[in-house]
């Protein structure tokens, strides 16, 4: 992360504003299209980057949660009509999403904020389909295919480009 750098989500572009200050405390917030960081100058470059990364994940997850819920609810109502108790973001490195079928919860990786919208929508469809079929059987993939006939292209996109979705 660098001062005046840009961070693109699937729905918004943020400018990064990093200010160093004589204080013991760090502070961060989203202000319009700005990700603002006030960082104590007692930190080294590595700890500054770690702080910005961690706070960026949290800030974006909070700022985009209602948008995620709208996408999940729209796709669910259009294709599945399943009961969902909770929709959330979490930072994950090895998974794009998790369906907790017994709890009726869907959790998506904050890394998907950096993916194109069709990729996010594919992962949403994938996780909602797990509410019907909790495994990766042929029945599961038939459900996914019935909603998104191009799902294999999106899986390939994630395999090819997913390593670049770094927060």
Short mmCIF file of C-alpha atoms in Angstrom, two decimals:
data_model
loop_
_atom_site.label_atom_id
_atom_site.label_comp_id
_atom_site.label_asym_id
_atom_site.label_seq_id
_atom_site.Cartn_x
_atom_site.Cartn_y
_atom_site.Cartn_z
CA UNK A 1 0.00 0.00 0.00
CA UNK A 2 1.30 3.41 -0.85
CA UNK A 3 0.08 6.95 -0.29
CA UNK A 4 -2.18 8.11 -3.14
CA UNK A 5 -2.36 4.56 -4.49
CA UNK A 6 -5.67 3.18 -5.72
CA UNK A 7 -7.60 0.15 -4.53
CA UNK A 8 -10.38 -1.12 -6.81
CA UNK A 9 -13.28 -3.19 -5.57
CA UNK A 10 -15.93 -4.54 -7.92
CA UNK A 11 -18.11 -1.51 -7.15
CA UNK A 12 -15.84 1.33 -6.06
CA UNK A 13 -12.35 2.81 -6.42
CA UNK A 14 -10.64 4.06 -3.28
CA UNK A 15 -7.67 6.37 -3.02
CA UNK A 16 -5.29 5.49 -0.21
CA UNK A 17 -4.30 8.33 2.10
CA UNK A 18 -1.46 7.46 4.49
CA UNK A 19 -0.34 10.09 6.98
CA UNK A 20 2.42 9.55 9.51
CA UNK A 21 2.02 11.34 12.83
CA UNK A 22 3.63 11.91 16.22
CA UNK A 23 1.26 9.78 18.23
CA UNK A 24 1.30 6.42 19.94
CA UNK A 25 -1.97 5.36 18.31
CA UNK A 26 -2.99 4.46 14.78
CA UNK A 27 -6.33 5.41 13.26
CA UNK A 28 -8.12 4.37 10.08
CA UNK A 29 -11.44 5.05 8.37
CA UNK A 30 -13.23 5.21 5.06
CA UNK A 31 -14.16 8.75 4.12
CA UNK A 32 -16.08 8.79 0.84
CA UNK A 33 -13.71 7.33 -1.75
CA UNK A 34 -10.70 7.53 0.56
CA UNK A 35 -9.13 4.87 2.73
CA UNK A 36 -7.49 7.08 5.37
CA UNK A 37 -4.73 5.91 7.68
CA UNK A 38 -3.10 7.96 10.45
CA UNK A 39 -0.12 5.92 11.55
CA UNK A 40 2.28 6.43 14.40
CA UNK A 41 5.77 7.14 13.12
CA UNK A 42 7.17 4.68 15.68
CA UNK A 43 6.34 1.81 13.25
CA UNK A 44 8.65 0.30 10.65
CA UNK A 45 7.62 -0.30 7.03
CA UNK A 46 6.64 -3.94 7.62
CA UNK A 47 4.35 -3.19 10.57
CA UNK A 48 2.83 -0.24 8.68
CA UNK A 49 1.93 -2.50 5.75
CA UNK A 50 0.55 -5.19 8.07
CA UNK A 51 -1.60 -2.61 9.89
CA UNK A 52 -2.94 -1.14 6.62
CA UNK A 53 -3.68 -4.60 5.23
CA UNK A 54 -5.56 -5.74 8.34
CA UNK A 55 -7.53 -2.50 8.65
CA UNK A 56 -8.32 -2.41 4.93
CA UNK A 57 -9.91 -5.86 5.16
CA UNK A 58 -12.03 -4.81 8.14
CA UNK A 59 -13.03 -1.42 6.74
CA UNK A 60 -14.00 -2.80 3.34
CA UNK A 61 -15.92 -5.72 4.85
CA UNK A 62 -17.99 -3.29 6.94
CA UNK A 63 -18.45 -0.78 4.11
CA UNK A 64 -19.53 -3.40 1.56
CA UNK A 65 -21.56 -5.78 3.75
CA UNK A 66 -24.94 -4.33 2.79
CA UNK A 67 -23.94 -4.61 -0.87
CA UNK A 68 -22.98 -8.27 -0.34
CA UNK A 69 -26.28 -8.97 1.39
CA UNK A 70 -28.15 -7.39 -1.53
CA UNK A 71 -26.30 -9.60 -4.05
CA UNK A 72 -26.88 -12.76 -1.99
CA UNK A 73 -30.55 -11.99 -1.41
CA UNK A 74 -31.15 -11.11 -5.08
CA UNK A 75 -29.53 -14.32 -6.34
CA UNK A 76 -31.21 -16.40 -3.64
CA UNK A 77 -34.68 -15.01 -4.38
CA UNK A 78 -34.22 -15.38 -8.14
CA UNK A 79 -32.83 -18.93 -8.19
CA UNK A 80 -33.00 -20.74 -4.85
CA UNK A 81 -35.45 -19.35 -2.29
CA UNK A 82 -33.44 -20.76 0.61
CA UNK A 83 -33.54 -19.50 4.18
CA UNK A 84 -30.28 -17.72 5.07
CA UNK A 85 -29.73 -16.59 8.65
CA UNK A 86 -26.45 -14.76 8.25
CA UNK A 87 -24.30 -13.34 5.44
CA UNK A 88 -20.80 -12.09 6.22
CA UNK A 89 -17.29 -11.38 5.02
CA UNK A 90 -14.20 -12.91 6.59
CA UNK A 91 -10.57 -12.79 5.56
CA UNK A 92 -9.52 -16.17 4.22
CA UNK A 93 -6.53 -17.22 2.18
CA UNK A 94 -7.48 -20.76 1.17
CA UNK A 95 -11.23 -20.53 0.56
CA UNK A 96 -13.43 -18.18 -1.42
CA UNK A 97 -16.51 -18.95 0.62
CA UNK A 98 -18.01 -21.13 3.29
CA UNK A 99 -21.55 -22.36 3.66
CA UNK A 100 -22.46 -23.39 7.18
CA UNK A 101 -25.50 -25.34 6.04
CA UNK A 102 -26.70 -26.38 9.50
CA UNK A 103 -26.60 -22.75 10.67
CA UNK A 104 -27.86 -21.44 7.30
CA UNK A 105 -24.91 -19.04 7.09
CA UNK A 106 -22.81 -17.90 4.16
CA UNK A 107 -19.40 -16.34 4.60
CA UNK A 108 -17.32 -14.99 1.72
CA UNK A 109 -13.67 -14.03 1.60
CA UNK A 110 -12.97 -10.30 1.69
CA UNK A 111 -10.54 -11.01 -1.14
CA UNK A 112 -13.59 -11.31 -3.41
CA UNK A 113 -14.12 -7.56 -3.02
CA UNK A 114 -11.28 -7.22 -5.53
CA UNK A 115 -12.77 -9.69 -8.01
CA UNK A 116 -15.05 -8.73 -10.90
CA UNK A 117 -18.74 -8.87 -10.00
CA UNK A 118 -19.47 -12.02 -12.09
CA UNK A 119 -16.82 -13.88 -10.07
CA UNK A 120 -18.34 -12.74 -6.77
CA UNK A 121 -21.76 -13.81 -8.03
CA UNK A 122 -20.45 -17.24 -9.00
CA UNK A 123 -19.08 -17.79 -5.47
CA UNK A 124 -22.40 -16.63 -4.01
CA UNK A 125 -24.29 -19.12 -6.23
CA UNK A 126 -21.81 -21.85 -5.24
CA UNK A 127 -22.35 -21.23 -1.52
CA UNK A 128 -26.14 -20.94 -1.74
CA UNK A 129 -26.19 -24.21 -3.69
CA UNK A 130 -24.53 -25.82 -0.66
CA UNK A 131 -27.68 -25.04 1.35
CA UNK A 132 -29.43 -27.55 -0.94
CA UNK A 133 -26.57 -29.99 -1.47
CA UNK A 134 -23.79 -29.71 1.15
CA UNK A 135 -21.13 -31.56 -0.89
CA UNK A 136 -19.55 -31.31 -4.35
CA UNK A 137 -21.52 -34.18 -5.89
CA UNK A 138 -22.82 -34.16 -9.45
CA UNK A 139 -26.18 -33.05 -8.03
CA UNK A 140 -24.46 -30.01 -6.50
CA UNK A 141 -22.74 -29.07 -9.78
CA UNK A 142 -26.02 -29.52 -11.67
CA UNK A 143 -27.61 -26.98 -9.32
CA UNK A 144 -24.74 -24.52 -9.91
CA UNK A 145 -24.88 -25.11 -13.69
CA UNK A 146 -28.64 -24.47 -13.75
CA UNK A 147 -27.99 -20.96 -12.41
CA UNK A 148 -24.62 -20.18 -14.02
CA UNK A 149 -23.83 -22.08 -17.21
CA UNK A 150 -20.39 -20.40 -17.34
CA UNK A 151 -19.35 -21.45 -13.83
CA UNK A 152 -16.35 -23.43 -15.11
CA UNK A 153 -14.91 -20.29 -16.72
CA UNK A 154 -15.26 -18.50 -13.38
CA UNK A 155 -13.55 -21.34 -11.52
CA UNK A 156 -10.71 -21.12 -14.04
CA UNK A 157 -10.56 -17.33 -13.60
CA UNK A 158 -10.17 -17.80 -9.83
CA UNK A 159 -7.45 -20.43 -10.35
CA UNK A 160 -5.58 -18.19 -12.77
CA UNK A 161 -6.10 -14.79 -11.08
CA UNK A 162 -7.05 -15.50 -7.48
CA UNK A 163 -3.48 -15.11 -6.22
CA UNK A 164 -3.66 -11.42 -7.25
CA UNK A 165 -6.66 -10.70 -5.00
CA UNK A 166 -4.64 -9.53 -2.03
CA UNK A 167 -5.82 -7.28 0.77
#
